[in-house]
Amino acid sequence: MASYPSPLALDRLMQGFEVGLDSFAICQVGKGWRLVVPAVPRVLLHLVLKGEGALDCGGRRAAFRQHDIIIVPRDVEKSIVVPGREIREVVAGQSCGMFTDGMVSFNAMAGSADVVLACGVLTAPGDVGPGLFDHLKEPLVASLDPTEPLQAIMDFMLSELSAPRPGTRVVTECLMKQALVLLLRQQMARADVSAGLLSAFGDVRLTRAVTAVLEQPGAAHTVSSLAKTAGMSRSAFASAFRDHYASTPAEFVQAVRLRTAAHLLKVGVLPVKVIAATVGYASRSQFSRAFRGAYGVDPTGYRAREAAFEDASPPQWARQQISRSAPTRPSSVLTA
């Protein structure tokens, strides 16, 4: 049985998987240039703010144009190409410099940029459990319905990046998140259950079970109880769940509990013991062991670390690209 989840279920799924987004770079490519972006262990989101070109990945080429959204799976190398008489190639780490406000710029051009992309990394706190986009195997290039307010969002983003000011990175992240939500909403409304981003939610029976965990992570969930919620036999449910989410039901329940606990530790003032009971652990010590195993630090240490954490620098792997590159040069000024 295949069907899309309801809008409410989609909201809960996104909250449960804790989809985050950190903007980190601007890619600028000129006509006749190819920007090679090495594989990184994160799912990447690109918004095409200006121009048109092609994405080469895995021997395949996909055309893109202004206002398209590109999502690339983790651990996949790609190239951004703007066709010309001859193609000159640059690896991202060899033409990398600081842009503004904790963002970097990857440039492949001799003069002005014909294509400009805003780039972000999709994250799940601590990478605990399966991620919403982990099932993607190939890059996705998607265009939103012209009736959606995407054009205005991207035009504003391009204007913001053309004259960066304090807070530009935060503004860019907010706008990128809006674009991602519009894309998810559009794919949810379409009849094709195989659509890239939502293919993992193709079986509404599994969605019912997942939503039950997200609504009440502290409940006494078992494989049998979740299979009953899904209306499936225990064995069929366990097998289908593994196929869709690359995780066993028990692993998923624990991941949701720990993510919920991490959120409560970061934003609230509840005692650790209360949080442990709220998310379904019989004792604080049991909770602490599970939390440390997932996040590398106990709940008290995590709370202290998050309270003190103010890091506006690019992600670690982006900083590594900078450190490996030749001496950096100032990034060119964006032109709308």
Tab-separated table of C-alpha atoms in Angstrom:
chain	number	residue	atom	x	y	z
A	1	MET	CA	0.000	0.000	0.000
A	2	ALA	CA	1.636	3.263	-1.100
A	3	SER	CA	0.607	6.758	-0.190
A	4	TYR	CA	2.105	10.029	0.914
A	5	PRO	CA	1.917	11.034	4.557
A	6	SER	CA	-0.440	13.767	5.619
A	7	PRO	CA	0.989	17.283	6.080
A	8	LEU	CA	0.902	16.770	9.853
A	9	ALA	CA	2.756	13.467	9.523
A	10	LEU	CA	5.350	15.144	7.319
A	11	ASP	CA	5.877	17.842	9.953
A	12	ARG	CA	6.381	15.189	12.607
A	13	LEU	CA	8.708	13.195	10.402
A	14	MET	CA	10.862	16.252	9.758
A	15	GLN	CA	10.920	17.109	13.459
A	16	GLY	CA	11.718	13.535	14.434
A	17	PHE	CA	14.553	13.229	11.963
A	18	GLU	CA	15.627	16.734	13.069
A	19	VAL	CA	16.544	18.022	9.650
A	20	GLY	CA	18.926	20.907	10.117
A	21	LEU	CA	20.662	23.093	7.580
A	22	ASP	CA	23.907	25.003	7.830
A	23	SER	CA	24.790	27.361	5.001
A	24	PHE	CA	28.530	27.279	4.463
A	25	ALA	CA	29.522	28.304	0.945
A	26	ILE	CA	28.883	30.182	-2.268
A	27	CYS	CA	29.869	28.503	-5.538
A	28	GLN	CA	30.619	30.815	-8.482
A	29	VAL	CA	31.291	29.362	-11.935
A	30	GLY	CA	32.030	31.158	-15.186
A	31	LYS	CA	31.251	30.138	-18.762
A	32	GLY	CA	33.613	27.427	-19.949
A	33	TRP	CA	34.568	26.345	-16.422
A	34	ARG	CA	34.035	23.209	-14.347
A	35	LEU	CA	34.053	23.271	-10.529
A	36	VAL	CA	34.824	19.826	-9.103
A	37	VAL	CA	33.448	19.298	-5.595
A	38	PRO	CA	34.973	16.266	-3.818
A	39	ALA	CA	32.764	13.803	-1.968
A	40	VAL	CA	31.933	14.795	1.598
A	41	PRO	CA	30.198	12.776	4.340
A	42	ARG	CA	27.108	14.995	4.336
A	43	VAL	CA	24.023	15.541	2.209
A	44	LEU	CA	24.423	18.856	0.378
A	45	LEU	CA	21.755	21.316	-0.704
A	46	HIS	CA	22.389	23.819	-3.511
A	47	LEU	CA	20.082	26.638	-4.584
A	48	VAL	CA	20.686	28.010	-8.058
A	49	LEU	CA	20.515	31.765	-7.532
A	50	LYS	CA	21.742	32.776	-10.984
A	51	GLY	CA	22.353	31.283	-14.425
A	52	GLU	CA	22.098	27.793	-15.856
A	53	GLY	CA	24.492	24.906	-16.283
A	54	ALA	CA	24.838	21.199	-15.638
A	55	LEU	CA	25.604	18.851	-12.778
A	56	ASP	CA	27.910	15.953	-13.684
A	57	CYS	CA	27.810	13.081	-11.225
A	58	GLY	CA	28.442	9.359	-11.577
A	59	GLY	CA	28.686	9.496	-15.353
A	60	ARG	CA	25.353	11.292	-15.654
A	61	ARG	CA	24.583	14.894	-16.507
A	62	ALA	CA	21.561	16.826	-15.261
A	63	ALA	CA	20.803	20.332	-16.489
A	64	PHE	CA	19.817	23.019	-14.005
A	65	ARG	CA	18.622	26.591	-14.285
A	66	GLN	CA	17.991	29.597	-12.084
A	67	HIS	CA	15.752	28.885	-9.080
A	68	ASP	CA	16.294	25.092	-9.197
A	69	ILE	CA	17.131	23.094	-6.068
A	70	ILE	CA	19.891	20.471	-6.149
A	71	ILE	CA	20.331	17.830	-3.447
A	72	VAL	CA	23.419	15.607	-3.546
A	73	PRO	CA	23.754	12.430	-1.432
A	74	ARG	CA	26.619	12.046	0.974
A	75	ASP	CA	29.942	10.633	-0.225
A	76	VAL	CA	29.328	11.552	-3.876
A	77	GLU	CA	31.730	13.625	-6.005
A	78	LYS	CA	30.128	16.083	-8.400
A	79	SER	CA	31.047	18.772	-10.905
A	80	ILE	CA	29.236	22.023	-11.658
A	81	VAL	CA	29.718	22.916	-15.307
A	82	VAL	CA	28.862	25.991	-17.357
A	83	PRO	CA	29.282	24.897	-20.996
A	84	GLY	CA	31.618	26.902	-23.230
A	85	ARG	CA	33.948	26.526	-26.206
A	86	GLU	CA	36.524	24.814	-23.988
A	87	ILE	CA	36.276	23.684	-20.405
A	88	ARG	CA	38.805	24.615	-17.758
A	89	GLU	CA	38.670	22.633	-14.531
A	90	VAL	CA	39.187	23.708	-10.927
A	91	VAL	CA	38.889	21.569	-7.797
A	92	ALA	CA	36.930	23.351	-5.063
A	93	GLY	CA	39.761	23.150	-2.528
A	94	GLN	CA	42.170	24.798	-4.966
A	95	SER	CA	40.073	27.935	-5.387
A	96	CYS	CA	38.664	28.496	-1.948
A	97	GLY	CA	38.614	31.544	0.264
A	98	MET	CA	36.591	33.144	3.026
A	99	PHE	CA	33.454	34.860	1.788
A	100	THR	CA	31.712	36.424	4.763
A	101	ASP	CA	30.269	35.709	8.176
A	102	GLY	CA	31.684	32.185	8.450
A	103	MET	CA	30.945	31.248	4.838
A	104	VAL	CA	33.501	30.236	2.220
A	105	SER	CA	33.559	30.803	-1.537
A	106	PHE	CA	34.495	28.244	-4.207
A	107	ASN	CA	35.312	29.944	-7.518
A	108	ALA	CA	35.876	28.616	-11.035
A	109	MET	CA	36.002	31.586	-13.394
A	110	ALA	CA	38.263	34.164	-14.995
A	111	GLY	CA	35.970	37.180	-14.770
A	112	SER	CA	32.404	37.403	-13.561
A	113	ALA	CA	30.240	34.485	-12.442
A	114	ASP	CA	27.657	33.134	-14.879
A	115	VAL	CA	26.293	30.684	-12.301
A	116	VAL	CA	25.916	31.338	-8.570
A	117	LEU	CA	24.793	28.697	-6.086
A	118	ALA	CA	24.153	28.965	-2.362
A	119	CYS	CA	25.332	25.793	-0.652
A	120	GLY	CA	24.295	24.223	2.611
A	121	VAL	CA	24.814	20.966	4.470
A	122	LEU	CA	21.792	19.037	5.746
A	123	THR	CA	22.394	17.786	9.252
A	124	ALA	CA	20.929	15.715	12.037
A	125	PRO	CA	22.279	16.573	15.506
A	126	GLY	CA	24.969	14.074	16.422
A	127	ASP	CA	24.127	12.003	13.335
A	128	VAL	CA	22.209	9.666	15.648
A	129	GLY	CA	20.089	7.187	13.721
A	130	PRO	CA	18.862	7.405	10.133
A	131	GLY	CA	18.567	10.780	8.436
A	132	LEU	CA	15.634	12.002	6.374
A	133	PHE	CA	17.710	12.047	3.177
A	134	ASP	CA	19.943	9.042	3.779
A	135	HIS	CA	17.981	6.952	1.258
A	136	LEU	CA	18.994	9.188	-1.641
A	137	LYS	CA	21.366	7.355	-3.963
A	138	GLU	CA	21.563	9.843	-6.841
A	139	PRO	CA	21.546	13.648	-7.002
A	140	LEU	CA	18.179	15.297	-7.382
A	141	VAL	CA	17.600	18.437	-9.455
A	142	ALA	CA	14.117	19.825	-8.867
A	143	SER	CA	12.158	22.832	-10.069
A	144	LEU	CA	9.404	24.273	-7.956
A	145	ASP	CA	6.002	25.237	-9.231
A	146	PRO	CA	6.081	28.831	-10.547
A	147	THR	CA	3.203	29.668	-8.213
A	148	GLU	CA	5.411	29.028	-5.183
A	149	PRO	CA	7.247	32.098	-3.753
A	150	LEU	CA	10.633	30.548	-4.476
A	151	GLN	CA	11.736	33.160	-6.999
A	152	ALA	CA	11.305	35.948	-4.480
A	153	ILE	CA	13.180	33.924	-1.828
A	154	MET	CA	16.149	33.267	-4.095
A	155	ASP	CA	16.259	36.787	-5.483
A	156	PHE	CA	16.365	38.140	-1.957
A	157	MET	CA	19.113	35.651	-1.084
A	158	LEU	CA	21.179	36.765	-4.099
A	159	SER	CA	20.719	40.389	-3.082
A	160	GLU	CA	21.803	39.581	0.482
A	161	LEU	CA	24.915	37.745	-0.700
A	162	SER	CA	25.804	40.496	-3.182
A	163	ALA	CA	26.183	42.948	-0.301
A	164	PRO	CA	26.959	40.783	2.748
A	165	ARG	CA	26.522	42.219	6.210
A	166	PRO	CA	26.638	40.842	9.751
A	167	GLY	CA	24.028	38.090	9.942
A	168	THR	CA	24.161	37.222	6.235
A	169	ARG	CA	24.835	33.554	6.961
A	170	VAL	CA	21.843	33.300	9.301
A	171	VAL	CA	19.578	35.004	6.761
A	172	THR	CA	20.831	32.639	4.046
A	173	GLU	CA	20.146	29.587	6.211
A	174	CYS	CA	16.591	30.723	6.939
A	175	LEU	CA	15.887	31.298	3.253
A	176	MET	CA	17.393	27.937	2.282
A	177	LYS	CA	15.185	26.189	4.821
A	178	GLN	CA	12.120	27.884	3.338
A	179	ALA	CA	13.088	26.644	-0.119
A	180	LEU	CA	13.556	23.091	1.193
A	181	VAL	CA	10.141	23.097	2.879
A	182	LEU	CA	8.521	24.298	-0.346
A	183	LEU	CA	10.186	21.447	-2.221
A	184	LEU	CA	9.026	18.841	0.306
A	185	ARG	CA	5.517	20.270	0.229
A	186	GLN	CA	5.418	20.111	-3.558
A	187	GLN	CA	6.661	16.519	-3.722
A	188	MET	CA	4.192	15.486	-1.046
A	189	ALA	CA	1.323	16.883	-3.141
A	190	ARG	CA	2.287	14.946	-6.273
A	191	ALA	CA	0.838	11.565	-7.092
A	192	ASP	CA	4.162	9.870	-7.920
A	193	VAL	CA	5.185	8.005	-4.772
A	194	SER	CA	8.659	7.380	-6.209
A	195	ALA	CA	9.519	11.102	-6.109
A	196	GLY	CA	13.062	11.415	-4.809
A	197	LEU	CA	12.854	13.059	-1.398
A	198	LEU	CA	9.742	11.293	-0.149
A	199	SER	CA	10.310	7.799	-1.515
A	200	ALA	CA	11.233	6.654	1.995
A	201	PHE	CA	7.720	7.568	3.108
A	202	GLY	CA	6.027	5.621	0.320
A	203	ASP	CA	4.337	3.119	2.635
A	204	VAL	CA	1.735	4.829	4.763
A	205	ARG	CA	1.727	1.842	7.148
A	206	LEU	CA	5.312	2.531	8.138
A	207	THR	CA	4.511	6.215	8.445
A	208	ARG	CA	1.839	5.393	11.037
A	209	ALA	CA	4.373	3.496	13.140
A	210	VAL	CA	7.064	6.154	12.799
A	211	THR	CA	4.605	8.908	13.703
A	212	ALA	CA	3.597	6.966	16.832
A	213	VAL	CA	7.235	6.942	17.959
A	214	LEU	CA	7.681	10.638	17.200
A	215	GLU	CA	4.507	11.582	19.064
A	216	GLN	CA	5.390	9.562	22.172
A	217	PRO	CA	9.084	8.646	22.229
A	218	GLY	CA	8.842	7.673	25.898
A	219	ALA	CA	6.145	5.040	25.370
A	220	ALA	CA	6.964	1.339	25.728
A	221	HIS	CA	7.352	0.706	22.002
A	222	THR	CA	8.212	-2.792	20.807
A	223	VAL	CA	8.490	-4.306	17.366
A	224	SER	CA	5.195	-6.083	17.985
A	225	SER	CA	3.354	-2.959	19.141
A	226	LEU	CA	4.644	-0.916	16.205
A	227	ALA	CA	3.757	-3.702	13.767
A	228	LYS	CA	0.226	-3.657	15.187
A	229	THR	CA	0.048	0.116	14.707
A	230	ALA	CA	1.183	-0.361	11.124
A	231	GLY	CA	-1.351	-3.158	10.544
A	232	MET	CA	1.369	-5.608	9.507
A	233	SER	CA	2.781	-8.887	10.779
A	234	ARG	CA	5.830	-8.570	13.004
A	235	SER	CA	8.224	-10.082	10.489
A	236	ALA	CA	6.871	-8.148	7.507
A	237	PHE	CA	7.017	-4.896	9.459
A	238	ALA	CA	10.584	-5.452	10.676
A	239	SER	CA	11.769	-6.308	7.160
A	240	ALA	CA	9.995	-3.361	5.484
A	241	PHE	CA	11.223	-0.953	8.151
A	242	ARG	CA	14.834	-2.003	7.631
A	243	ASP	CA	14.469	-1.644	3.869
A	244	HIS	CA	12.966	1.858	4.082
A	245	TYR	CA	14.972	3.379	6.927
A	246	ALA	CA	18.217	1.353	6.967
A	247	SER	CA	17.594	0.814	10.663
A	248	THR	CA	15.789	-1.662	12.872
A	249	PRO	CA	12.653	-0.432	14.672
A	250	ALA	CA	14.465	-0.665	18.026
A	251	GLU	CA	17.398	1.396	16.735
A	252	PHE	CA	14.993	3.987	15.382
A	253	VAL	CA	13.125	4.244	18.709
A	254	GLN	CA	16.394	4.790	20.575
A	255	ALA	CA	17.586	7.370	18.021
A	256	VAL	CA	14.350	9.361	18.369
A	257	ARG	CA	14.536	9.192	22.163
A	258	LEU	CA	18.115	10.441	22.206
A	259	ARG	CA	17.444	13.200	19.678
A	260	THR	CA	14.464	14.338	21.742
A	261	ALA	CA	16.618	14.295	24.860
A	262	ALA	CA	19.375	16.278	23.115
A	263	HIS	CA	16.814	18.910	22.147
A	264	LEU	CA	15.478	19.128	25.706
A	265	LEU	CA	18.997	19.385	27.101
A	266	LYS	CA	19.872	22.184	24.715
A	267	VAL	CA	16.788	24.381	24.982
A	268	GLY	CA	15.319	23.655	28.410
A	269	VAL	CA	16.097	23.590	32.100
A	270	LEU	CA	14.603	20.192	33.027
A	271	PRO	CA	16.800	18.045	35.278
A	272	VAL	CA	18.585	15.188	33.501
A	273	LYS	CA	16.632	12.629	35.538
A	274	VAL	CA	13.321	14.115	34.399
A	275	ILE	CA	14.442	14.154	30.755
A	276	ALA	CA	15.528	10.516	31.029
A	277	ALA	CA	12.098	9.466	32.281
A	278	THR	CA	10.308	11.650	29.726
A	279	VAL	CA	12.005	9.961	26.767
A	280	GLY	CA	11.497	6.442	28.119
A	281	TYR	CA	14.565	5.424	30.143
A	282	ALA	CA	14.094	3.580	33.406
A	283	SER	CA	17.007	5.284	35.135
A	284	ARG	CA	19.375	8.211	34.746
A	285	SER	CA	22.368	5.877	34.546
A	286	GLN	CA	20.809	3.861	31.703
A	287	PHE	CA	20.029	7.077	29.863
A	288	SER	CA	23.518	8.486	30.427
A	289	ARG	CA	25.169	5.352	29.023
A	290	ALA	CA	23.011	5.420	25.886
A	291	PHE	CA	23.492	9.166	25.435
A	292	ARG	CA	27.263	8.976	25.796
A	293	GLY	CA	27.368	6.119	23.302
A	294	ALA	CA	25.550	8.238	20.719
A	295	TYR	CA	26.953	11.729	21.364
A	296	GLY	CA	30.347	10.966	22.907
A	297	VAL	CA	29.589	12.931	26.070
A	298	ASP	CA	27.229	12.491	29.006
A	299	PRO	CA	23.990	14.548	29.184
A	300	THR	CA	25.416	17.090	31.664
A	301	GLY	CA	28.500	17.616	29.537
A	302	TYR	CA	26.378	17.945	26.404
A	303	ARG	CA	24.208	20.615	28.009
A	304	ALA	CA	27.261	22.588	29.099
A	305	ARG	CA	28.903	22.254	25.702
A	306	GLU	CA	25.811	23.405	23.796
A	307	ALA	CA	25.300	26.354	26.139
A	308	ALA	CA	28.829	27.560	25.463
A	309	PHE	CA	28.948	26.713	21.767
A	310	GLU	CA	29.135	29.720	19.465
A	311	ASP	CA	31.008	28.626	16.370
A	312	ALA	CA	30.390	30.615	13.212
A	313	SER	CA	33.153	28.876	11.232
A	314	PRO	CA	32.524	26.557	8.270
A	315	PRO	CA	32.011	22.814	8.895
A	316	GLN	CA	35.190	20.892	9.715
A	317	TRP	CA	35.437	19.235	6.311
A	318	ALA	CA	35.121	22.653	4.615
A	319	ARG	CA	37.925	24.001	6.814
A	320	GLN	CA	40.019	21.012	5.756
A	321	GLN	CA	39.457	21.943	2.133
A	322	ILE	CA	40.764	25.433	2.862
A	323	SER	CA	43.819	24.153	4.729
A	324	ARG	CA	44.714	21.771	1.903
A	325	SER	CA	44.365	24.382	-0.801
A	326	ALA	CA	46.937	26.744	-2.231
A	327	PRO	CA	47.171	30.186	-0.552
A	328	THR	CA	43.669	31.581	-0.610
A	329	ARG	CA	42.711	34.653	-2.550
A	330	PRO	CA	39.844	37.023	-1.818
A	331	SER	CA	36.562	35.783	-3.252
A	332	SER	CA	35.075	37.814	-6.043
A	333	VAL	CA	32.112	40.040	-5.459
A	334	LEU	CA	28.764	38.579	-6.426
A	335	THR	CA	26.922	40.423	-9.135
A	336	ALA	CA	23.204	40.087	-9.630
